[in-house]
Structure formats: C-alpha cells, structure tokens
CSV table of C-alpha atoms and ligand atoms in Angstrom, one decimal:
chain,number,residue,atom,x,y,z
A,11,MET,CA,30.9,-9.2,-7.6
A,12,ASN,CA,28.7,-11.5,-6.0
A,13,ASN,CA,27.8,-14.1,-8.9
A,14,ASP,CA,27.1,-17.3,-6.7
A,15,HIS,CA,22.9,-16.8,-6.3
A,16,ALA,CA,22.7,-20.4,-5.0
A,17,PRO,CA,22.5,-19.9,-1.4
A,18,TYR,CA,19.5,-17.9,-2.1
A,19,PHE,CA,17.4,-20.7,-3.7
A,20,THR,CA,18.4,-23.0,-1.2
A,21,THR,CA,17.1,-21.1,1.7
A,22,VAL,CA,13.8,-20.1,0.3
A,23,LYS,CA,10.6,-20.4,2.2
A,24,ARG,CA,8.0,-17.9,0.9
A,25,VAL,CA,8.4,-17.3,-3.3
A,26,VAL,CA,6.4,-14.8,-5.5
A,27,ILE,CA,6.4,-16.0,-9.0
A,28,LYS,CA,4.6,-13.6,-11.8
A,29,ILE,CA,4.3,-14.9,-15.1
A,30,GLY,CA,3.7,-12.3,-18.3
A,31,SER,CA,1.2,-12.6,-21.1
A,32,GLY,CA,4.1,-13.1,-23.3
A,33,VAL,CA,4.6,-16.5,-22.2
A,34,LEU,CA,1.0,-17.7,-21.6
A,35,THR,CA,-0.4,-17.1,-24.9
A,36,GLU,CA,-0.4,-18.2,-28.2
A,37,LYS,CA,-2.1,-17.6,-31.4
A,38,ASN,CA,-5.2,-18.8,-30.8
A,39,GLY,CA,-5.3,-17.7,-26.5
A,40,LEU,CA,-4.0,-19.3,-23.6
A,41,ASN,CA,-1.4,-21.4,-24.2
A,42,LEU,CA,-2.4,-24.5,-22.2
A,43,ASN,CA,0.9,-26.5,-22.4
A,44,VAL,CA,2.5,-23.7,-20.5
A,45,ILE,CA,-0.1,-23.9,-17.8
A,46,LYS,CA,-0.1,-27.6,-17.6
A,47,SER,CA,4.0,-27.0,-17.4
A,48,ILE,CA,3.9,-24.1,-14.5
A,49,SER,CA,1.2,-25.9,-12.3
A,50,GLN,CA,3.2,-28.7,-12.5
A,51,GLN,CA,6.7,-27.3,-11.4
A,52,ILE,CA,4.5,-25.2,-8.9
A,53,SER,CA,3.0,-28.1,-7.2
A,54,ILE,CA,6.4,-29.9,-6.8
A,55,LEU,CA,7.5,-26.5,-5.0
A,56,ILE,CA,4.3,-26.7,-2.9
A,57,ASP,CA,5.2,-30.5,-2.2
A,58,ARG,CA,8.8,-29.4,-1.0
A,59,GLY,CA,7.1,-27.2,1.6
A,60,ILE,CA,8.0,-24.1,-0.3
A,61,GLU,CA,5.1,-21.4,-0.2
A,62,VAL,CA,4.5,-20.4,-3.6
A,63,ILE,CA,2.2,-17.5,-4.7
A,64,LEU,CA,1.5,-16.6,-8.3
A,65,VAL,CA,0.9,-13.2,-10.0
A,66,SER,CA,-0.3,-14.0,-13.6
A,67,SER,CA,-1.1,-12.0,-16.4
A,68,GLY,CA,-3.0,-13.2,-19.4
A,69,ALA,CA,-6.1,-11.7,-19.1
A,70,MET,CA,-6.7,-8.8,-21.2
A,71,ALA,CA,-4.6,-10.9,-23.9
A,72,SER,CA,-6.5,-14.1,-23.9
A,73,GLY,CA,-10.0,-12.1,-23.8
A,74,THR,CA,-8.6,-10.4,-26.6
A,75,LYS,CA,-8.3,-13.0,-28.5
A,76,LYS,CA,-11.5,-15.1,-27.4
A,77,ILE,CA,-13.8,-12.1,-28.5
A,78,GLY,CA,-11.8,-12.5,-31.7
A,79,LEU,CA,-10.2,-8.9,-31.8
A,80,LEU,CA,-6.7,-8.3,-33.4
A,81,GLN,CA,-5.2,-6.4,-31.2
A,82,ARG,CA,-6.2,-5.0,-27.1
A,83,PRO,CA,-8.6,-2.3,-27.1
A,84,VAL,CA,-7.4,1.1,-26.7
A,85,ASP,CA,-10.1,2.2,-25.2
A,86,ILE,CA,-10.5,2.1,-21.1
A,87,PRO,CA,-13.8,0.3,-21.2
A,88,GLY,CA,-12.5,-2.2,-24.1
A,89,ARG,CA,-9.6,-2.9,-22.2
A,90,GLN,CA,-11.8,-4.0,-19.1
A,91,ALA,CA,-14.6,-5.9,-20.9
A,92,VAL,CA,-11.7,-8.1,-22.2
A,93,ALA,CA,-9.8,-8.5,-18.9
A,94,ALA,CA,-13.1,-9.7,-17.5
A,95,VAL,CA,-13.6,-12.1,-20.4
A,96,GLY,CA,-9.9,-13.3,-20.3
A,97,GLN,CA,-9.5,-13.4,-16.3
A,98,ALA,CA,-12.6,-16.2,-16.3
A,99,GLY,CA,-11.0,-18.4,-18.7
A,100,LEU,CA,-7.4,-17.8,-17.2
A,101,ILE,CA,-8.4,-18.7,-13.8
A,102,MET,CA,-10.7,-21.8,-15.3
A,103,GLU,CA,-7.4,-23.3,-16.8
A,104,TYR,CA,-5.2,-23.0,-13.8
A,105,GLU,CA,-8.0,-24.6,-11.3
A,106,LYS,CA,-8.0,-27.3,-13.9
A,107,SER,CA,-4.7,-27.8,-14.2
A,108,PHE,CA,-3.5,-27.5,-10.5
A,109,LYS,CA,-6.5,-30.0,-9.8
A,110,THR,CA,-4.8,-32.7,-11.5
A,111,HIS,CA,-1.9,-32.4,-9.0
A,112,GLY,CA,-4.3,-32.4,-6.0
A,113,LYS,CA,-3.9,-28.9,-5.2
A,114,LYS,CA,-6.2,-25.8,-4.9
A,115,VAL,CA,-6.2,-22.3,-6.2
A,116,ALA,CA,-7.9,-19.0,-5.1
A,117,GLN,CA,-8.4,-15.8,-7.3
A,118,ILE,CA,-7.3,-12.4,-5.7
A,119,LEU,CA,-8.4,-9.5,-8.0
A,120,LEU,CA,-6.4,-6.5,-6.5
A,121,THR,CA,-6.5,-2.2,-7.4
A,122,ARG,CA,-3.3,-0.4,-5.9
A,123,GLU,CA,-5.9,1.4,-3.8
A,124,ASP,CA,-6.1,-2.1,-2.2
A,125,LEU,CA,-3.0,-1.6,-0.5
A,126,SER,CA,-2.5,2.1,-0.2
A,127,SER,CA,-4.7,2.1,2.7
A,128,ARG,CA,-3.0,0.3,5.6
A,129,LYS,CA,-6.1,-1.4,7.4
A,130,ARG,CA,-7.0,-3.3,3.6
A,131,TYR,CA,-3.1,-3.7,3.1
A,132,LEU,CA,-2.9,-5.7,6.4
A,133,ASN,CA,-6.5,-7.8,5.5
A,134,ALA,CA,-4.9,-8.5,2.3
A,135,ARG,CA,-2.0,-9.8,4.3
A,136,ASN,CA,-4.1,-11.7,6.7
A,137,THR,CA,-6.4,-13.3,4.0
A,138,LEU,CA,-3.2,-14.4,1.9
A,139,ASN,CA,-1.4,-15.7,4.7
A,140,THR,CA,-4.5,-17.7,5.8
A,141,LEU,CA,-4.5,-19.4,2.3
A,142,LEU,CA,-1.1,-20.6,2.5
A,143,SER,CA,-1.6,-21.7,5.4
A,144,TRP,CA,-4.2,-24.2,3.8
A,145,GLN,CA,-1.8,-24.9,1.2
A,146,VAL,CA,-4.0,-22.9,-1.4
A,147,LEU,CA,-1.9,-21.5,-4.1
A,148,PRO,CA,-3.0,-17.6,-4.6
A,149,ILE,CA,-3.2,-16.5,-8.1
A,150,ILE,CA,-3.1,-12.9,-8.1
A,151,ASN,CA,-4.1,-10.4,-11.1
A,152,GLU,CA,-4.9,-6.6,-11.4
A,153,ASN,CA,-8.5,-6.0,-10.9
A,154,ASP,CA,-8.6,-4.7,-14.7
A,155,THR,CA,-12.3,-4.4,-14.8
A,156,VAL,CA,-12.5,-1.4,-12.2
A,157,ALA,CA,-8.7,0.2,-12.0
A,158,VAL,CA,-8.8,3.3,-13.6
A,159,GLU,CA,-5.4,5.1,-13.9
A,160,GLU,CA,-5.2,6.7,-10.4
A,161,ILE,CA,-5.8,3.3,-8.7
A,162,ARG,CA,-3.6,0.9,-11.2
A,163,PHE,CA,-0.4,-0.7,-10.5
A,164,GLY,CA,0.4,-0.1,-14.1
A,165,ASP,CA,1.7,-3.7,-14.7
A,166,ASN,CA,1.9,-6.8,-13.2
A,167,ASP,CA,5.6,-6.5,-12.6
A,168,ASN,CA,5.3,-3.5,-10.3
A,169,LEU,CA,1.8,-5.7,-8.8
A,170,ALA,CA,4.3,-8.4,-7.8
A,171,ALA,CA,6.8,-6.6,-6.1
A,172,MET,CA,4.2,-5.3,-3.9
A,173,ILE,CA,3.3,-8.6,-3.2
A,174,SER,CA,6.6,-9.9,-2.0
A,175,LEU,CA,6.8,-6.9,-0.1
A,176,LEU,CA,3.3,-7.2,1.2
A,177,LEU,CA,3.8,-11.1,2.0
A,178,ASP,CA,7.7,-10.8,3.1
A,179,ALA,CA,8.7,-13.2,0.5
A,180,ASP,CA,12.4,-14.5,0.2
A,181,LEU,CA,12.3,-14.2,-3.6
A,182,LEU,CA,10.5,-12.8,-6.6
A,183,ILE,CA,10.9,-14.5,-9.9
A,184,SER,CA,10.0,-13.5,-13.2
A,185,LEU,CA,9.1,-15.6,-15.9
A,186,THR,CA,9.2,-14.0,-19.0
A,187,ASP,CA,9.2,-14.3,-22.9
A,188,ILE,CA,13.1,-13.5,-23.3
A,189,ASP,CA,16.2,-14.9,-21.0
A,190,GLY,CA,17.0,-12.1,-18.9
A,191,LEU,CA,18.5,-8.3,-19.2
A,192,TYR,CA,20.9,-8.3,-22.3
A,193,ASP,CA,23.2,-5.3,-23.2
A,194,SER,CA,21.0,-4.7,-26.4
A,195,ASP,CA,17.8,-6.0,-27.7
A,196,PRO,CA,18.3,-9.8,-28.4
A,197,ARG,CA,15.2,-9.6,-30.9
A,198,SER,CA,16.8,-7.4,-32.9
A,199,ASN,CA,20.5,-8.0,-32.3
A,200,PRO,CA,21.8,-11.4,-32.4
A,201,ALA,CA,25.2,-10.6,-30.5
A,202,ALA,CA,23.1,-9.3,-27.6
A,203,ARG,CA,24.6,-10.9,-24.6
A,204,LEU,CA,22.7,-11.8,-21.4
A,205,ILE,CA,23.6,-10.1,-18.0
A,206,PRO,CA,23.8,-12.9,-15.4
A,207,VAL,CA,23.8,-10.9,-11.9
A,208,ILE,CA,22.9,-7.3,-11.3
A,209,ASN,CA,24.5,-6.2,-7.9
A,210,LYS,CA,23.5,-2.4,-8.4
A,211,ILE,CA,20.6,-1.4,-10.4
A,212,THR,CA,22.3,2.3,-12.1
A,213,ARG,CA,21.0,4.8,-14.7
A,214,LYS,CA,22.6,2.6,-17.1
A,215,THR,CA,20.9,-0.8,-16.5
A,216,GLU,CA,17.6,1.5,-16.7
A,217,LEU,CA,18.5,2.8,-20.1
A,218,LEU,CA,19.5,-0.5,-21.7
A,219,ALA,CA,16.2,-1.9,-20.1
A,220,SER,CA,14.3,1.0,-21.7
A,221,GLU,CA,15.1,-0.5,-25.2
A,222,ILE,CA,13.9,-3.8,-25.0
A,223,PRO,CA,9.7,-3.4,-25.1
A,224,GLY,CA,7.3,-6.2,-23.9
A,225,ALA,CA,5.5,-7.8,-27.1
A,226,LEU,CA,2.3,-8.5,-25.2
A,227,GLY,CA,2.0,-7.5,-22.0
A,228,ALA,CA,2.1,-4.3,-20.1
A,229,GLY,CA,5.6,-4.3,-18.9
A,230,GLY,CA,8.7,-4.9,-20.9
A,231,MET,CA,12.0,-4.8,-19.6
A,232,LEU,CA,11.8,-1.5,-18.3
A,233,SER,CA,9.0,-2.2,-15.6
A,234,LYS,CA,10.9,-5.4,-14.8
A,235,ILE,CA,14.2,-3.4,-13.8
A,236,LYS,CA,11.6,-1.0,-11.4
A,237,ALA,CA,10.3,-4.1,-9.7
A,238,ALA,CA,14.0,-5.5,-8.9
A,239,LYS,CA,14.6,-2.1,-7.7
A,240,LYS,CA,11.9,-2.1,-5.3
A,241,VAL,CA,12.1,-5.3,-3.9
A,242,THR,CA,16.0,-5.6,-3.7
A,243,GLY,CA,16.1,-2.0,-1.9
A,244,ALA,CA,13.6,-3.7,0.6
A,245,GLY,CA,16.0,-6.9,0.6
A,246,ILE,CA,14.4,-9.2,-1.4
A,247,PRO,CA,16.2,-11.1,-4.2
A,248,MET,CA,14.8,-10.9,-8.2
A,249,ILE,CA,15.5,-13.2,-11.2
A,250,ILE,CA,14.1,-12.4,-14.4
A,251,VAL,CA,14.1,-15.8,-16.6
A,252,LYS,CA,12.4,-17.2,-19.7
A,253,GLY,CA,9.3,-18.8,-18.9
A,254,GLU,CA,9.2,-21.4,-21.7
A,255,LYS,CA,12.3,-23.4,-20.9
A,256,GLU,CA,11.7,-26.4,-19.7
A,257,ASP,CA,11.2,-27.2,-16.0
A,258,ILE,CA,12.9,-23.6,-15.5
A,259,LEU,CA,11.1,-23.7,-11.8
A,260,ILE,CA,12.8,-26.8,-11.0
A,261,LYS,CA,16.0,-25.8,-12.5
A,262,LEU,CA,16.4,-22.7,-10.3
A,263,PHE,CA,15.7,-24.6,-7.2
A,264,SER,CA,18.5,-26.9,-8.2
A,265,SER,CA,20.8,-24.0,-8.4
A,266,GLU,CA,21.3,-24.0,-12.3
A,267,LYS,CA,22.2,-20.4,-13.3
A,268,HIS,CA,19.7,-19.1,-15.7
A,269,GLY,CA,18.4,-15.4,-16.7
A,270,THR,CA,19.1,-12.2,-14.7
A,271,PHE,CA,19.6,-12.6,-11.0
A,272,PHE,CA,19.5,-9.1,-8.7
A,273,THR,CA,21.1,-9.3,-5.5
A,274,PRO,CA,19.3,-7.9,-2.7
A,275,LYS,CA,20.5,-5.1,-0.1
A,276,GLU,CA,21.8,-6.8,2.9
A,277,LYS,CA,19.0,-6.0,5.4
A,278,LYS,CA,15.5,-6.7,4.9
A,279,LEU,CA,13.5,-3.7,5.2
A,280,ALA,CA,10.8,-3.9,8.2
A,281,SER,CA,7.3,-4.6,6.1
A,282,ARG,CA,5.6,-1.2,7.4
A,283,LYS,CA,8.8,0.7,6.1
A,284,SER,CA,8.7,-1.3,2.8
A,285,TRP,CA,4.6,-0.2,2.6
A,286,ILE,CA,5.9,3.4,3.2
A,287,ALA,CA,8.7,3.6,0.4
A,288,TYR,CA,7.1,1.3,-2.5
A,289,THR,CA,3.5,0.7,-1.9
A,290,ILE,CA,1.4,3.9,-1.0
A,291,LYS,CA,1.6,6.3,-3.9
A,292,PRO,CA,3.1,9.8,-2.6
A,293,ALA,CA,0.7,12.5,-2.7
A,294,GLY,CA,3.3,15.3,-2.9
A,295,VAL,CA,6.7,16.5,-2.8
A,296,ILE,CA,8.6,18.3,0.6
A,297,ASN,CA,11.8,20.3,-0.7
A,298,ILE,CA,14.0,20.6,1.9
A,299,ASP,CA,17.2,22.6,2.6
A,300,ASP,CA,20.8,21.2,2.8
A,301,GLY,CA,21.0,21.7,6.4
A,302,ALA,CA,17.9,19.2,7.0
A,303,ALA,CA,19.4,16.6,4.1
A,304,GLU,CA,22.5,16.4,6.2
A,305,ALA,CA,20.2,16.3,9.3
A,306,ILE,CA,17.7,13.1,8.0
A,307,GLN,CA,20.8,11.6,5.7
A,308,ASN,CA,23.4,11.0,8.0
A,309,MET,CA,22.2,11.8,11.7
A,310,GLY,CA,19.0,9.8,11.4
A,311,LYS,CA,17.1,13.0,12.6
A,312,SER,CA,13.4,13.5,11.9
A,313,LEU,CA,12.2,16.2,9.3
A,314,LEU,CA,11.0,19.4,10.8
A,315,PRO,CA,9.5,22.6,9.7
A,316,CYS,CA,12.5,24.8,9.4
A,317,GLY,CA,13.9,22.9,6.9
A,318,ILE,CA,11.4,22.9,4.6
A,319,VAL,CA,11.4,25.5,1.7
A,320,ASP,CA,8.8,24.5,-0.6
A,321,ILE,CA,5.9,22.2,-1.1
A,322,GLU,CA,4.2,20.6,-4.1
A,323,GLY,CA,0.6,19.0,-4.0
A,324,ASP,CA,-2.3,19.0,-1.9
A,325,PHE,CA,-2.5,16.4,1.1
A,326,GLY,CA,-4.0,15.5,4.2
A,327,VAL,CA,-2.3,14.3,7.5
A,328,GLY,CA,-0.7,10.9,6.6
A,329,ALA,CA,-0.5,11.1,3.2
A,330,ALA,CA,3.2,9.6,1.5
A,331,VAL,CA,5.2,12.6,0.3
A,332,ARG,CA,8.8,12.3,-1.4
A,333,LEU,CA,11.4,14.3,0.4
A,334,GLN,CA,13.8,16.1,-2.4
A,335,ALA,CA,16.8,18.2,-1.9
A,336,SER,CA,17.9,20.3,-4.5
A,337,GLY,CA,15.9,18.1,-7.1
A,338,LYS,CA,17.2,14.6,-5.8
A,339,VAL,CA,14.8,12.5,-3.9
A,340,LEU,CA,16.2,11.6,-0.5
A,341,GLY,CA,13.1,9.4,0.6
A,342,THR,CA,9.3,9.0,1.4
A,343,GLY,CA,7.6,9.9,4.5
A,344,LEU,CA,4.1,9.8,6.3
A,345,VAL,CA,3.4,13.6,7.0
A,346,ASN,CA,2.0,14.8,10.4
A,347,TYR,CA,0.1,18.0,9.3
A,348,SER,CA,-1.6,18.5,5.9
A,349,ALA,CA,0.0,20.3,2.6
A,350,SER,CA,-2.0,23.6,4.0
A,351,ASP,CA,-0.7,23.9,7.2
A,352,ILE,CA,3.1,22.8,6.2
A,353,ARG,CA,2.7,25.8,4.1
A,354,ASN,CA,2.2,28.3,7.4
A,355,ILE,CA,4.4,26.5,9.2
A,356,MET,CA,7.4,26.0,6.7
A,357,GLY,CA,10.7,27.7,7.6
A,358,ARG,CA,9.7,28.5,10.9
A,359,LYS,CA,11.4,27.3,14.1
A,360,THR,CA,9.6,24.1,15.6
A,361,CYS,CA,8.8,26.6,19.1
A,362,ASP,CA,7.5,28.8,16.9
A,363,ILE,CA,4.7,26.6,15.4
A,364,LEU,CA,0.9,26.8,17.2
A,365,HIS,CA,-1.7,25.0,15.7
A,366,PRO,CA,-4.9,27.0,15.0
A,367,THR,CA,-6.6,25.0,17.8
A,368,GLY,CA,-3.8,26.5,20.2
A,369,GLY,CA,-1.9,23.2,20.9
A,370,LYS,CA,1.3,21.9,18.6
A,371,PRO,CA,0.2,18.6,17.6
A,372,TYR,CA,3.7,17.8,16.3
A,373,ASN,CA,7.4,18.9,16.4
A,374,GLU,CA,8.0,16.9,13.3
A,375,VAL,CA,6.6,17.5,9.6
A,376,VAL,CA,7.9,13.8,9.0
A,377,HIS,CA,9.0,11.7,12.3
A,378,ARG,CA,12.2,9.4,11.7
A,379,ASP,CA,9.9,6.3,12.2
A,380,ASN,CA,7.5,7.2,9.3
A,381,LEU,CA,10.5,7.8,6.7
A,382,VAL,CA,12.1,5.5,4.5
A,383,LEU,CA,15.4,7.0,2.7
A,384,THR,CA,16.1,5.9,-0.7
A,385,PRO,CA,18.7,3.5,-1.3
A,386,GLU,CA,22.0,6.0,-2.8
B,46,LIG,N1,-3.1,-7.6,-15.6
B,46,LIG,C1,-3.3,-7.5,-17.4
B,46,LIG,C2,-3.5,-9.0,-17.4
B,46,LIG,O1,-4.0,-9.7,-17.0
B,46,LIG,C3,-1.4,-7.7,-17.8
B,46,LIG,C4,-0.9,-6.6,-17.1
B,46,LIG,C5,0.7,-6.4,-17.5
B,46,LIG,O2,1.2,-7.8,-18.6
B,46,LIG,O3,1.8,-6.4,-16.9
B,46,LIG,O4,-3.9,-8.7,-18.7
C-alpha cells in the first residue's frame, strides 16, 4: 500500500481547495475566524507560487441564518432566494479578508450546463486561467439562484471535482468538518478509526461513506468519495481533511500527514477525455453484446452498430452516452448518430448502413477517440 503522499504535495503547482458549509458557518452565520484563517493560509500558498482555486459553499447556510430561518427552506424558490442573500455576504467577507494580504478575488457562479457545452467549458477554462495568471483568486460556487435539478452539479464536492478536471489541477483538497473517512461515523462511535490512505475506491468504501452524512451542506461523505473517484480516475489526487485544524493547509504542504488521502491513477487523463468521462451528463445508455465489449475493452476498438443490442433514452448527435454490457458500465462516449438513427441501424453490419440522405456518415456509432473506459 502506498502510504507516502508527501511527493504529491511537494510538486503541486495548481490546487483546488473546496470548503464546505459545515466549516464556514456557525450559530450566527458565517464563521469569520475560519474565513480569516483560510484567507491567510491561501495567501501564503499563492506567495509561494502555487495557483489556488477556491470552491466555497456556505451561501445557503449563511443566507438561511441571515434571513432568520431556523433551517434551510425545502422549496426551490426559497432555497434559491437564501442562496442569493448568502452569496453576497460570503464574497464580501472573502474580499475583505484577502485584501488584508494584498490579494484580489473574483466570484464565479456556474451551473452544470456551463461545463456540459464544450464551447462554454473552454470559455470558463480561459477565464479562470486568465485570473490565475493575474494572481487573482477565483472563488467558485454553484449558481444556486438559477440552477434547477437538470442543470445542477448537485453539491459542491462534485463541482470541485469538475473544476479540478477543467483546470487540470495537481491536487484537490476538501476541507470539511470531520477529519477524513472513518471506518464508522465518529460522531456516534468514539472507537471509529480514521483511514489515512485509500488507493482504490471500492463498493465497500462507498458503503462506509454513505453512513456518514453531512451536517449542513448538501454533500456528506458519500459525495466526497464520488468526487474522489472522478478526480483520481483522471489522475488527480484528493485529500479530505478537517478545515478547522490550525494551519491545516500549511501543514499539508509541509508534508504533515492529516485526513484521508486518495491516491490517483498513475496516468493523467487528457483534458478532453476527462470532460467526456466526468463532466458532461450522459443522455442515454447503449447496451452492447459481449463481442463488442471485448473489442472495446481489450482491443482498443470503436463501437460499431452490429454490437448494439438495445438503447435507452432520446438523444441527438454528439450526446454523451454510457456504454453497458450485461448491466455493467464500461465507459462513456460521444455518439455519431442520434438515438432514433441508432435504433434503425443497431445490430446491422457497418457496410449495411445507409443514411436516409444516401450517404454513410460514419462507420462507428462511437469512435474510439471519443470514448473513455471506466476504470476497473
Ligand atoms: N452551493 C451551496 C451553497 O453555497 C452548497 C452546496 C454544498 O454544500 O455542497 O450554499
């Protein structure tokens, strides 16, 4: 087992730091001491030449308290309204605090849709890179005020994972209100033990995490494990640590061991492939036979119409779809044909395909270059 994660910290040039609502808020709203401490630590990292991107929750929790509600509203307009109230105060406090260290901040609010379109994805990347080149700290949150279910990231763990992929970060740090992943819930079981390193995320890891819900934010431990699965699958390490620990960021970068570290896959996934695999929301499923599964998994082949047995969903050309065989997800790819065209050509040999317009636009339903296999 690889227990030495120090080398990952000493080589980091670009880091995404996610801070959860549980760390940022206290009884009466935002915890200003936490904001002060995090700003100071991040400023030290920036001064050392590290590029930092902050993904900050806390808008809803802070807005809820500011309006004087006892708990987060359950209705969508209510939630969106408290997020609007809270986001303003959140950024104002960050701005004030970073200013004392001579640092500038920028607010970026995103919906999942912004990263699903390749064009907008690249735009967001260019803007963020420009801010980083100016040494401005981007502070990112979900655009809760306009995001509805279909265009939501769902939680900021997922958002932070997608930002790490977007910017090809070297590390994702998740600052939360518990020390890391334990073998049971430490809030109810004092004998619970911290797991310092996870080299492979298994079903068991997910089950453990699902028993440890979050107190305030949307996430909880399971959404952090899902984020870890995405980034480590694309070759980026992640660590979950307690945000309130004194100077935690500085300690991590001095190679002190804290929290739970998730070892990445050895090879980094090219940025376009990580966008296909983890960022765009799949619009359907293509079920394929064993022969096609073998060709795709072990022979580096594309998906041809003859290997398709069934499809689910209604999607257009260029959509992302999951490929499955016998119920098992094999990967994600972009389709060259719409769902209705695939229904017409599936099961047929490639040479039999004739487009209604007379031509045969593509031999492959999913070309190898647009296909990413799910890690085993
Ligand atoms: N975007 C939400 C907020 O700022 C938080 C979502 C989450 O906690 O994951 O309040």
